[in-house]
Amino acid sequence: MDGVPRIPEQRRLRSAAEPEESAALRFGVLGPVRAWRGTEPLATGSPQQRALLAALLLREGRTATAAELIDALWGEESPSQALAAVRTYASRLRKVLDPGVLVSESGGYAVRGLADGALDLAAAQDLAAEAEKARGAGDLCHARDVLRRALALWDGEVLAGVPGPYAQAQRVRLEEWRLQLLETRLDMDLEQGCHAEAVSELTALTAAHPLRERLRELLMLALYRSGRQAEALAVYADTRRLLADELGVDPRPGLQELQQRILQADPALAEPPAPAAARTAPPPVRPAQLPATVADFTGRVSFVRELSDVLSSASGDAGAGRVMAVSALAGIGGVGKTTLAVHVAHQARAAFPDGQLYVDLQGAGARAAEPETVLGAFLRALGTADSAIPDSLEERAALYRSVLDGRRVLVLLDNARDAAQVRPLLPGTEGCAALVTSRVRMVGLAGAHLVDLDVMSPEEALTLFTRIVGEERVASERTAALDVVGACGFLPLAIRIAASRLAARRTWTVAVLAAKLADERRRLDELQAGDLAVEATFELGYGQLEPAQARAFRLLGLADGPDLSLPAAAAVLDLPPEDTEDLLESLVDTSLLESAAPGRYRFHDLVRLYARACAERDEHPPSERGAALSRLLDFYLATAAGVYAIERPGDRLVDGLEPTEYPGLTFTEGSAALDWLYSEAAPLLACVRQSVGTDRLRRAVDLLWAAKDLTESGADSRQYEATARAMCDATAAAGDPRAQGRARTTLTNVLLVSGRIQQAGEQAEKAMALAQSARDSTAVSWVANDRGLICLHQGRYADGRAFLEQAIEGYRAAGNRAGEALSLCNLSRAHLGMDNTAKAVAIAHRGLTAQLDIGRTMRLANGHFTLGVALTAAGRHGDALSQFTDALRIFEEHRQRLWQGTTHFRVAEVHLAARRPAQAARHAEQALALGCIGGDRMRGNVLTLLGRSLSALGQADRARACWQEALNLYQQCGAPQAAEVRALLTPLTAA
């Protein structure tokens, strides 16, 4: 029946194994907007909230954007807080409805997953369709009964009491449909001879709807068939006069014809109309609409195989395959979705001999293709005459599925906006298949095989570049070619544009192109050729974002680093984590952002550049860009300071750090704190480096200092060192002695940990001078401790003692108990070096006692370690092993890998001194596997010890190999231990 609204997307089929729900949700819109769980009514809220629910229920399962919902509820007079109100209404409805019913998608909302008959309108549609089918089969009794049941679902005014222009439009539309159903039922009443019964109802209806000519026509016919010809003609006279008075028109031709037939007493009026002759179906047409595939298609072997396998399942024997094969490819703009889909479709053509349909749904543009329009084009391509194509979406979709029944057709739906746009365009029978490409993941497309298309591998990218440019030009400049495809982020569109530019310029070398693309600020400008442009591709997606999404996209792109955690992103946006997550997930849905792992997000390199360009162009005021990065730095500094405080209670370093305005995370236990620090290492260090040349420099240096565990653990030593060197240069250029002193303090620590003692000494000397000139007592104490350690490594034990006593005095004056305990432990080692073993043991006991007073912290492990070293020198091997065992357990808990390795080395020393070479060798091997504080110099020490242990076990060849490697390491770093190892090797060489 014409004009019947349908919402098939909201309906789902229940499997045979799925139990019937005793308390399923039900909704009513054919009257007041109501909801029930089973028989229990649910509160649907205020009129505006009911208007939102009605708009979603009547959206045919499609996603309604926030702008569409605002327009539906308020029209052109929306309040300033309309968006917030919509979100509030949606949040309240979610609390009332079942989980997963009201979903967020593509920046809007949708109602999904309703059971059959859950909406009264859907039930009315099913009954209307059943009635039409029964009438077509000649079963008028059943058709009349079913239509009566459909009409009984109306309960007063549609959407009663619901405000807004959308609700008003729907009231008019659904009332019109109700009258159409009523007219159809009355028509069947007359066909069955119920003339007299129909007269009274038609009389009331014509009074209520005096200008509705079809009702007048039925009343005239009912009166005539009841033997009341004069009254029938009087109805016509009244109608003609009313139309002339009210509208200034004559009755329609059909009504005029009926009047003439009544005047002539046409005997055919007394008989029901004969069924229309069946139309002859047009011969099948085989469309071939696929675009041409590219000649240089490259790679994607696994994706081609995967998609081909899915398509082949649709072309198998009847009953052997699935009802329909649907594959949906999602990915960022320019990643090659269309190219891959077209290539796979061409390969599969033989499996679909009845044709291939193609359409660009323009989902990334401002005006996506309407499914009704697409269905009309598809039906014409399949041989359906224009006159046979119905008007409504539902009827076109039904006819489309009917035309495809029994045929093998492949449908390629390119560039789809969302699942709701796609659903009416899917074939409905086995033998057919659909390939869908979209920038959003089609999670709402039930039964679809989802494929996330990522960028090319470096090898695939280089192959594509070579095929376009030519083997000869690329072979001689392979390194430059790899730089080009790397600058393109391995994005196929970018590679194709870059290669096409190079191919068109015979005088350019690959290196010239690589140099042009090396400038990040110009890269997007360089990546355009003809009508192809990477920036334009991204612009399509950006242009569809809601204002809040667009702001998030711009500001998040400002941050360097490989990814961002959800809390860090919340700091950038200055929003609560819940709101931030909604925004980020909506950006992931559009493929403008990637979710690297749960709670972590990242940009493709070129998308990040585009986001930054948008920020420079669109972010107002411009100061918000700096404010966003300042909040991110504050977040990292505040959180890292909290981690440092948990790991080192009593350490007053955090009191001397720069203050922050934006808060960080708080942790209640050390394991979670360390998890955060190590997982955030790369973006944290990137944030430090990004602060070069800004007013954030001091905070950035302090963040680096607070995150010193990143180098002491060995987890991120190289990145930490590179960042420390960059901050030394930046602070020197800024002329800030306080910041420069602290930056050189962090670099001193890196060099100490890696065993580069001479360089560490040079940096420590500069750091001390700068800290003293800036009167930075916190840094002075730390540098004094480090200079003491450097002297110990250099064998200058008296100088080391002096520096360490200076550090202890500074820590004590500042009330830094943890720092004082640490320097006491180091002072013990100075006395060991001066052969004052008894005093070394006593001072180590003082250091350990101080650590125990503070609590069980990472530095407590240093106390046990230092006492173990002193006890080893004193020959108390059992006591030493006990201390080392305690130290190992704490270092392991705090993930200090390098300190674990160093402790295993000391344990090996004890075992070898106690003439247990097998145990010594085992611990030395563990030290080599873990690494040690002291870098190559310390590795040489471990190898020397391992060689001694193996020699004692009679494994002379292995011992020699260890000593030779140790000698090479000592020679490279200029260590004095080289002479000792040469002596060990000499007897073996002579032998």
Short mmCIF file of N, CA and C in Angstrom, two decimals, residues 54-197:
data_model
loop_
_atom_site.label_atom_id
_atom_site.label_comp_id
_atom_site.label_asym_id
_atom_site.label_seq_id
_atom_site.Cartn_x
_atom_site.Cartn_y
_atom_site.Cartn_z
N ALA A 54 10.82 9.45 20.58
CA ALA A 54 9.99 9.26 19.39
C ALA A 54 10.79 9.47 18.12
N ALA A 55 11.64 10.49 18.10
CA ALA A 55 12.45 10.76 16.92
C ALA A 55 13.35 9.58 16.60
N LEU A 56 13.92 8.96 17.63
CA LEU A 56 14.81 7.82 17.39
C LEU A 56 14.02 6.58 16.96
N LEU A 57 12.86 6.36 17.56
CA LEU A 57 12.05 5.20 17.19
C LEU A 57 11.55 5.31 15.75
N LEU A 58 11.32 6.53 15.29
CA LEU A 58 10.77 6.74 13.95
C LEU A 58 11.84 7.00 12.89
N ARG A 59 13.13 6.86 13.25
CA ARG A 59 14.20 7.16 12.31
C ARG A 59 14.55 5.97 11.43
N GLU A 60 13.73 4.94 11.44
CA GLU A 60 13.95 3.74 10.63
C GLU A 60 15.28 3.08 10.98
N GLY A 61 15.67 3.16 12.26
CA GLY A 61 16.88 2.52 12.72
C GLY A 61 18.14 3.26 12.36
N ARG A 62 18.03 4.37 11.63
CA ARG A 62 19.22 5.11 11.23
C ARG A 62 19.71 5.97 12.38
N THR A 63 20.98 6.28 12.33
CA THR A 63 21.56 7.17 13.33
C THR A 63 21.06 8.59 13.09
N ALA A 64 20.58 9.22 14.15
CA ALA A 64 20.20 10.63 14.09
C ALA A 64 21.32 11.44 14.71
N THR A 65 21.90 12.35 13.94
CA THR A 65 22.97 13.19 14.47
C THR A 65 22.40 14.15 15.51
N ALA A 66 23.31 14.72 16.30
CA ALA A 66 22.87 15.67 17.32
C ALA A 66 22.16 16.86 16.67
N ALA A 67 22.68 17.32 15.53
CA ALA A 67 22.05 18.46 14.86
C ALA A 67 20.64 18.11 14.39
N GLU A 68 20.46 16.89 13.88
CA GLU A 68 19.13 16.47 13.43
C GLU A 68 18.16 16.38 14.61
N LEU A 69 18.65 15.90 15.74
CA LEU A 69 17.77 15.79 16.90
C LEU A 69 17.40 17.16 17.46
N ILE A 70 18.37 18.06 17.46
CA ILE A 70 18.06 19.43 17.91
C ILE A 70 17.00 20.05 17.01
N ASP A 71 17.15 19.86 15.70
CA ASP A 71 16.17 20.39 14.76
C ASP A 71 14.81 19.73 14.98
N ALA A 72 14.82 18.42 15.29
CA ALA A 72 13.56 17.70 15.49
C ALA A 72 12.82 18.22 16.72
N LEU A 73 13.57 18.54 17.79
CA LEU A 73 12.95 18.93 19.04
C LEU A 73 12.56 20.40 19.08
N TRP A 74 13.39 21.26 18.46
CA TRP A 74 13.15 22.70 18.61
C TRP A 74 13.05 23.46 17.29
N GLY A 75 13.46 22.84 16.19
CA GLY A 75 13.43 23.55 14.93
C GLY A 75 14.42 24.69 14.90
N GLU A 76 14.02 25.83 14.35
CA GLU A 76 14.93 26.96 14.21
C GLU A 76 15.07 27.77 15.49
N GLU A 77 14.33 27.43 16.53
CA GLU A 77 14.37 28.19 17.77
C GLU A 77 14.97 27.35 18.89
N SER A 78 16.09 26.71 18.60
CA SER A 78 16.72 25.86 19.60
C SER A 78 17.40 26.70 20.67
N PRO A 79 17.38 26.25 21.93
CA PRO A 79 18.04 27.01 23.00
C PRO A 79 19.56 26.89 22.89
N SER A 80 20.27 27.74 23.60
CA SER A 80 21.74 27.75 23.52
C SER A 80 22.34 26.45 24.05
N GLN A 81 21.68 25.80 24.99
CA GLN A 81 22.18 24.57 25.58
C GLN A 81 21.49 23.33 24.99
N ALA A 82 21.09 23.43 23.74
CA ALA A 82 20.32 22.33 23.14
C ALA A 82 21.12 21.04 23.10
N LEU A 83 22.41 21.12 22.72
CA LEU A 83 23.22 19.91 22.62
C LEU A 83 23.35 19.23 23.97
N ALA A 84 23.60 20.01 25.00
CA ALA A 84 23.70 19.44 26.34
C ALA A 84 22.38 18.81 26.76
N ALA A 85 21.27 19.44 26.39
CA ALA A 85 19.96 18.89 26.73
C ALA A 85 19.74 17.55 26.04
N VAL A 86 20.11 17.46 24.76
CA VAL A 86 19.95 16.20 24.03
C VAL A 86 20.75 15.10 24.71
N ARG A 87 21.97 15.42 25.09
CA ARG A 87 22.81 14.40 25.76
C ARG A 87 22.21 13.99 27.10
N THR A 88 21.64 14.96 27.80
CA THR A 88 21.00 14.64 29.09
C THR A 88 19.81 13.72 28.88
N TYR A 89 18.95 14.05 27.90
CA TYR A 89 17.79 13.20 27.63
C TYR A 89 18.24 11.79 27.26
N ALA A 90 19.27 11.69 26.41
CA ALA A 90 19.75 10.37 25.99
C ALA A 90 20.29 9.59 27.17
N SER A 91 21.03 10.27 28.05
CA SER A 91 21.57 9.60 29.23
C SER A 91 20.46 9.09 30.13
N ARG A 92 19.41 9.89 30.31
CA ARG A 92 18.29 9.45 31.16
C ARG A 92 17.57 8.27 30.54
N LEU A 93 17.38 8.30 29.23
CA LEU A 93 16.69 7.19 28.58
C LEU A 93 17.50 5.90 28.68
N ARG A 94 18.84 6.03 28.57
CA ARG A 94 19.68 4.84 28.69
C ARG A 94 19.47 4.14 30.04
N LYS A 95 19.29 4.95 31.08
CA LYS A 95 19.11 4.38 32.41
C LYS A 95 17.79 3.63 32.52
N VAL A 96 16.81 4.02 31.71
CA VAL A 96 15.48 3.40 31.78
C VAL A 96 15.42 2.17 30.89
N LEU A 97 16.03 2.25 29.70
CA LEU A 97 15.93 1.17 28.72
C LEU A 97 16.96 0.09 28.99
N ASP A 98 16.84 -1.01 28.25
CA ASP A 98 17.79 -2.11 28.38
C ASP A 98 19.14 -1.70 27.81
N PRO A 99 20.23 -2.30 28.31
CA PRO A 99 21.57 -1.98 27.76
C PRO A 99 21.63 -2.30 26.27
N GLY A 100 22.26 -1.42 25.51
CA GLY A 100 22.47 -1.67 24.09
C GLY A 100 21.32 -1.26 23.20
N VAL A 101 20.24 -0.76 23.78
CA VAL A 101 19.09 -0.35 22.95
C VAL A 101 19.32 1.04 22.38
N LEU A 102 19.68 1.99 23.25
CA LEU A 102 19.98 3.34 22.77
C LEU A 102 21.50 3.44 22.65
N VAL A 103 21.98 3.50 21.43
CA VAL A 103 23.43 3.46 21.18
C VAL A 103 23.90 4.80 20.62
N SER A 104 25.17 5.10 20.90
CA SER A 104 25.83 6.27 20.30
C SER A 104 26.59 5.80 19.07
N GLU A 105 26.43 6.55 17.98
CA GLU A 105 27.09 6.13 16.74
C GLU A 105 27.29 7.36 15.86
N SER A 106 28.52 7.54 15.39
CA SER A 106 28.84 8.60 14.43
C SER A 106 28.37 9.97 14.90
N GLY A 107 28.56 10.24 16.19
CA GLY A 107 28.20 11.55 16.71
C GLY A 107 26.73 11.74 16.97
N GLY A 108 25.95 10.69 16.90
CA GLY A 108 24.52 10.80 17.16
C GLY A 108 24.01 9.62 17.96
N TYR A 109 22.73 9.31 17.83
CA TYR A 109 22.11 8.24 18.59
C TYR A 109 21.19 7.43 17.69
N ALA A 110 20.95 6.19 18.10
CA ALA A 110 20.02 5.32 17.37
C ALA A 110 19.43 4.32 18.35
N VAL A 111 18.24 3.84 18.02
CA VAL A 111 17.60 2.77 18.78
C VAL A 111 17.74 1.49 17.97
N ARG A 112 18.35 0.49 18.57
CA ARG A 112 18.66 -0.75 17.86
C ARG A 112 18.23 -1.96 18.68
N GLY A 113 18.15 -3.09 17.99
CA GLY A 113 18.00 -4.38 18.65
C GLY A 113 16.65 -4.66 19.26
N LEU A 114 15.58 -4.03 18.75
CA LEU A 114 14.26 -4.31 19.30
C LEU A 114 13.73 -5.63 18.77
N ALA A 115 12.99 -6.33 19.60
CA ALA A 115 12.41 -7.61 19.20
C ALA A 115 11.24 -7.37 18.24
N ASP A 116 10.80 -8.44 17.55
CA ASP A 116 9.65 -8.34 16.65
C ASP A 116 8.43 -7.84 17.42
N GLY A 117 7.74 -6.86 16.84
CA GLY A 117 6.53 -6.35 17.45
C GLY A 117 6.76 -5.46 18.65
N ALA A 118 8.01 -5.08 18.92
CA ALA A 118 8.29 -4.26 20.10
C ALA A 118 7.75 -2.85 19.94
N LEU A 119 7.60 -2.39 18.72
CA LEU A 119 7.05 -1.06 18.46
C LEU A 119 5.68 -1.21 17.81
N ASP A 120 4.69 -0.50 18.33
CA ASP A 120 3.34 -0.66 17.80
C ASP A 120 3.28 -0.29 16.32
N LEU A 121 4.09 0.69 15.89
CA LEU A 121 4.09 1.05 14.48
C LEU A 121 4.62 -0.10 13.63
N ALA A 122 5.67 -0.78 14.12
CA ALA A 122 6.21 -1.92 13.37
C ALA A 122 5.17 -3.04 13.27
N ALA A 123 4.44 -3.25 14.37
CA ALA A 123 3.39 -4.27 14.35
C ALA A 123 2.31 -3.90 13.35
N ALA A 124 1.94 -2.62 13.31
CA ALA A 124 0.93 -2.17 12.35
C ALA A 124 1.41 -2.37 10.92
N GLN A 125 2.69 -2.13 10.68
CA GLN A 125 3.24 -2.32 9.34
C GLN A 125 3.17 -3.79 8.92
N ASP A 126 3.54 -4.67 9.85
CA ASP A 126 3.48 -6.11 9.53
C ASP A 126 2.04 -6.53 9.21
N LEU A 127 1.11 -6.06 10.00
CA LEU A 127 -0.29 -6.43 9.76
C LEU A 127 -0.78 -5.86 8.44
N ALA A 128 -0.38 -4.64 8.11
CA ALA A 128 -0.79 -4.05 6.84
C ALA A 128 -0.23 -4.84 5.67
N ALA A 129 1.03 -5.26 5.79
CA ALA A 129 1.64 -6.05 4.72
C ALA A 129 0.94 -7.40 4.58
N GLU A 130 0.61 -8.01 5.73
CA GLU A 130 -0.11 -9.30 5.69
C GLU A 130 -1.48 -9.14 5.04
N ALA A 131 -2.15 -8.03 5.34
CA ALA A 131 -3.47 -7.79 4.75
C ALA A 131 -3.36 -7.62 3.24
N GLU A 132 -2.35 -6.90 2.81
CA GLU A 132 -2.19 -6.70 1.37
C GLU A 132 -1.92 -8.02 0.66
N LYS A 133 -1.12 -8.86 1.29
CA LYS A 133 -0.81 -10.16 0.70
C LYS A 133 -2.08 -11.02 0.63
N ALA A 134 -2.86 -11.01 1.71
CA ALA A 134 -4.10 -11.81 1.73
C ALA A 134 -5.09 -11.30 0.69
N ARG A 135 -5.17 -9.99 0.53
CA ARG A 135 -6.09 -9.44 -0.46
C ARG A 135 -5.66 -9.83 -1.86
N GLY A 136 -4.34 -9.79 -2.09
CA GLY A 136 -3.85 -10.20 -3.40
C GLY A 136 -4.14 -11.65 -3.70
N ALA A 137 -4.21 -12.47 -2.64
CA ALA A 137 -4.51 -13.89 -2.82
C ALA A 137 -6.00 -14.17 -2.86
N GLY A 138 -6.81 -13.11 -2.70
CA GLY A 138 -8.26 -13.29 -2.77
C GLY A 138 -8.93 -13.58 -1.46
N ASP A 139 -8.18 -13.59 -0.35
CA ASP A 139 -8.74 -13.90 0.96
C ASP A 139 -9.15 -12.59 1.64
N LEU A 140 -10.31 -12.06 1.21
CA LEU A 140 -10.73 -10.76 1.72
C LEU A 140 -11.13 -10.81 3.20
N CYS A 141 -11.70 -11.93 3.63
CA CYS A 141 -12.10 -12.02 5.05
C CYS A 141 -10.89 -11.86 5.96
N HIS A 142 -9.82 -12.60 5.63
CA HIS A 142 -8.62 -12.51 6.46
C HIS A 142 -8.00 -11.12 6.34
N ALA A 143 -7.98 -10.57 5.15
CA ALA A 143 -7.39 -9.25 4.96
C ALA A 143 -8.13 -8.20 5.79
N ARG A 144 -9.47 -8.24 5.78
CA ARG A 144 -10.25 -7.28 6.57
C ARG A 144 -9.97 -7.43 8.06
N ASP A 145 -9.90 -8.67 8.52
CA ASP A 145 -9.65 -8.92 9.95
C ASP A 145 -8.28 -8.38 10.37
N VAL A 146 -7.29 -8.64 9.53
CA VAL A 146 -5.93 -8.19 9.87
C VAL A 146 -5.86 -6.68 9.88
N LEU A 147 -6.50 -6.02 8.92
CA LEU A 147 -6.48 -4.56 8.91
C LEU A 147 -7.19 -3.99 10.13
N ARG A 148 -8.27 -4.63 10.57
CA ARG A 148 -8.93 -4.15 11.78
C ARG A 148 -7.97 -4.21 12.98
N ARG A 149 -7.19 -5.30 13.04
CA ARG A 149 -6.22 -5.43 14.13
C ARG A 149 -5.14 -4.34 14.03
N ALA A 150 -4.73 -4.03 12.82
CA ALA A 150 -3.73 -2.97 12.64
C ALA A 150 -4.28 -1.64 13.09
N LEU A 151 -5.51 -1.33 12.68
CA LEU A 151 -6.10 -0.04 13.03
C LEU A 151 -6.38 0.08 14.52
N ALA A 152 -6.60 -1.08 15.17
CA ALA A 152 -6.87 -1.05 16.61
C ALA A 152 -5.63 -0.64 17.42
N LEU A 153 -4.45 -0.67 16.81
CA LEU A 153 -3.22 -0.28 17.52
C LEU A 153 -3.15 1.22 17.76
N TRP A 154 -3.91 2.02 16.98
CA TRP A 154 -3.95 3.45 17.25
C TRP A 154 -4.69 3.71 18.55
N ASP A 155 -4.14 4.58 19.37
CA ASP A 155 -4.72 4.87 20.68
C ASP A 155 -4.81 6.38 20.86
N GLY A 156 -5.69 6.99 20.12
CA GLY A 156 -5.83 8.43 20.18
C GLY A 156 -4.87 9.11 19.22
N GLU A 157 -4.52 10.36 19.53
CA GLU A 157 -3.66 11.15 18.65
C GLU A 157 -2.24 10.59 18.66
N VAL A 158 -1.66 10.45 17.49
CA VAL A 158 -0.28 9.96 17.38
C VAL A 158 0.66 10.95 18.06
N LEU A 159 1.61 10.40 18.85
CA LEU A 159 2.63 11.22 19.55
C LEU A 159 1.96 12.31 20.39
N ALA A 160 0.91 11.95 21.05
CA ALA A 160 0.13 12.93 21.81
C ALA A 160 1.02 13.63 22.85
N GLY A 161 0.93 14.94 22.87
CA GLY A 161 1.66 15.72 23.86
C GLY A 161 3.14 15.88 23.60
N VAL A 162 3.63 15.40 22.47
CA VAL A 162 5.06 15.50 22.16
C VAL A 162 5.30 16.76 21.36
N PRO A 163 6.20 17.64 21.81
CA PRO A 163 6.43 18.91 21.12
C PRO A 163 7.45 18.75 19.99
N GLY A 164 7.58 19.80 19.20
CA GLY A 164 8.63 19.84 18.19
C GLY A 164 8.10 19.68 16.79
N PRO A 165 8.81 20.27 15.82
CA PRO A 165 8.37 20.18 14.42
C PRO A 165 8.42 18.77 13.86
N TYR A 166 9.36 17.97 14.30
CA TYR A 166 9.45 16.60 13.78
C TYR A 166 8.22 15.80 14.21
N ALA A 167 7.85 15.93 15.47
CA ALA A 167 6.68 15.19 15.97
C ALA A 167 5.43 15.62 15.22
N GLN A 168 5.31 16.92 14.94
CA GLN A 168 4.13 17.39 14.22
C GLN A 168 4.08 16.81 12.82
N ALA A 169 5.22 16.77 12.14
CA ALA A 169 5.26 16.20 10.80
C ALA A 169 4.90 14.72 10.82
N GLN A 170 5.38 14.02 11.84
CA GLN A 170 5.07 12.59 11.93
C GLN A 170 3.60 12.35 12.27
N ARG A 171 3.01 13.23 13.06
CA ARG A 171 1.59 13.10 13.36
C ARG A 171 0.77 13.17 12.07
N VAL A 172 1.10 14.15 11.23
CA VAL A 172 0.39 14.30 9.97
C VAL A 172 0.58 13.07 9.09
N ARG A 173 1.84 12.61 9.00
CA ARG A 173 2.14 11.47 8.12
C ARG A 173 1.43 10.20 8.58
N LEU A 174 1.47 9.92 9.87
CA LEU A 174 0.88 8.68 10.37
C LEU A 174 -0.65 8.73 10.39
N GLU A 175 -1.20 9.92 10.57
CA GLU A 175 -2.65 10.04 10.47
C GLU A 175 -3.12 9.80 9.03
N GLU A 176 -2.31 10.31 8.08
CA GLU A 176 -2.62 10.05 6.68
C GLU A 176 -2.58 8.56 6.38
N TRP A 177 -1.57 7.89 6.91
CA TRP A 177 -1.47 6.45 6.67
C TRP A 177 -2.65 5.71 7.31
N ARG A 178 -3.04 6.13 8.52
CA ARG A 178 -4.19 5.49 9.18
C ARG A 178 -5.44 5.62 8.31
N LEU A 179 -5.64 6.80 7.73
CA LEU A 179 -6.80 6.99 6.88
C LEU A 179 -6.70 6.13 5.61
N GLN A 180 -5.50 5.98 5.07
CA GLN A 180 -5.32 5.10 3.91
C GLN A 180 -5.69 3.67 4.26
N LEU A 181 -5.23 3.20 5.43
CA LEU A 181 -5.58 1.84 5.86
C LEU A 181 -7.09 1.72 6.04
N LEU A 182 -7.68 2.74 6.63
CA LEU A 182 -9.13 2.72 6.86
C LEU A 182 -9.89 2.68 5.54
N GLU A 183 -9.44 3.47 4.58
CA GLU A 183 -10.09 3.47 3.27
C GLU A 183 -9.95 2.10 2.60
N THR A 184 -8.77 1.48 2.75
CA THR A 184 -8.57 0.15 2.16
C THR A 184 -9.50 -0.87 2.80
N ARG A 185 -9.61 -0.82 4.14
CA ARG A 185 -10.51 -1.76 4.81
C ARG A 185 -11.96 -1.55 4.41
N LEU A 186 -12.39 -0.30 4.30
CA LEU A 186 -13.76 -0.01 3.88
C LEU A 186 -14.00 -0.45 2.44
N ASP A 187 -13.00 -0.29 1.60
CA ASP A 187 -13.11 -0.75 0.21
C ASP A 187 -13.36 -2.25 0.18
N MET A 188 -12.62 -2.99 1.06
CA MET A 188 -12.83 -4.45 1.10
C MET A 188 -14.19 -4.79 1.70
N ASP A 189 -14.67 -3.95 2.63
CA ASP A 189 -16.02 -4.17 3.17
C ASP A 189 -17.05 -4.13 2.04
N LEU A 190 -16.89 -3.15 1.16
CA LEU A 190 -17.83 -3.02 0.05
C LEU A 190 -17.68 -4.17 -0.92
N GLU A 191 -16.44 -4.62 -1.13
CA GLU A 191 -16.23 -5.75 -2.04
C GLU A 191 -16.94 -6.99 -1.52
N GLN A 192 -17.08 -7.11 -0.20
CA GLN A 192 -17.72 -8.29 0.38
C GLN A 192 -19.22 -8.08 0.61
N GLY A 193 -19.71 -6.95 0.13
CA GLY A 193 -21.16 -6.74 0.22
C GLY A 193 -21.63 -6.14 1.51
N CYS A 194 -20.75 -5.63 2.34
CA CYS A 194 -21.15 -5.03 3.62
C CYS A 194 -21.49 -3.55 3.42
N HIS A 195 -22.43 -3.26 2.48
CA HIS A 195 -22.70 -1.88 2.12
C HIS A 195 -23.41 -1.14 3.26
N ALA A 196 -24.48 -1.75 3.76
CA ALA A 196 -25.27 -1.06 4.77
C ALA A 196 -24.44 -0.79 6.02
N GLU A 197 -23.61 -1.78 6.43
CA GLU A 197 -22.80 -1.61 7.62
C GLU A 197 -21.78 -0.47 7.45
#
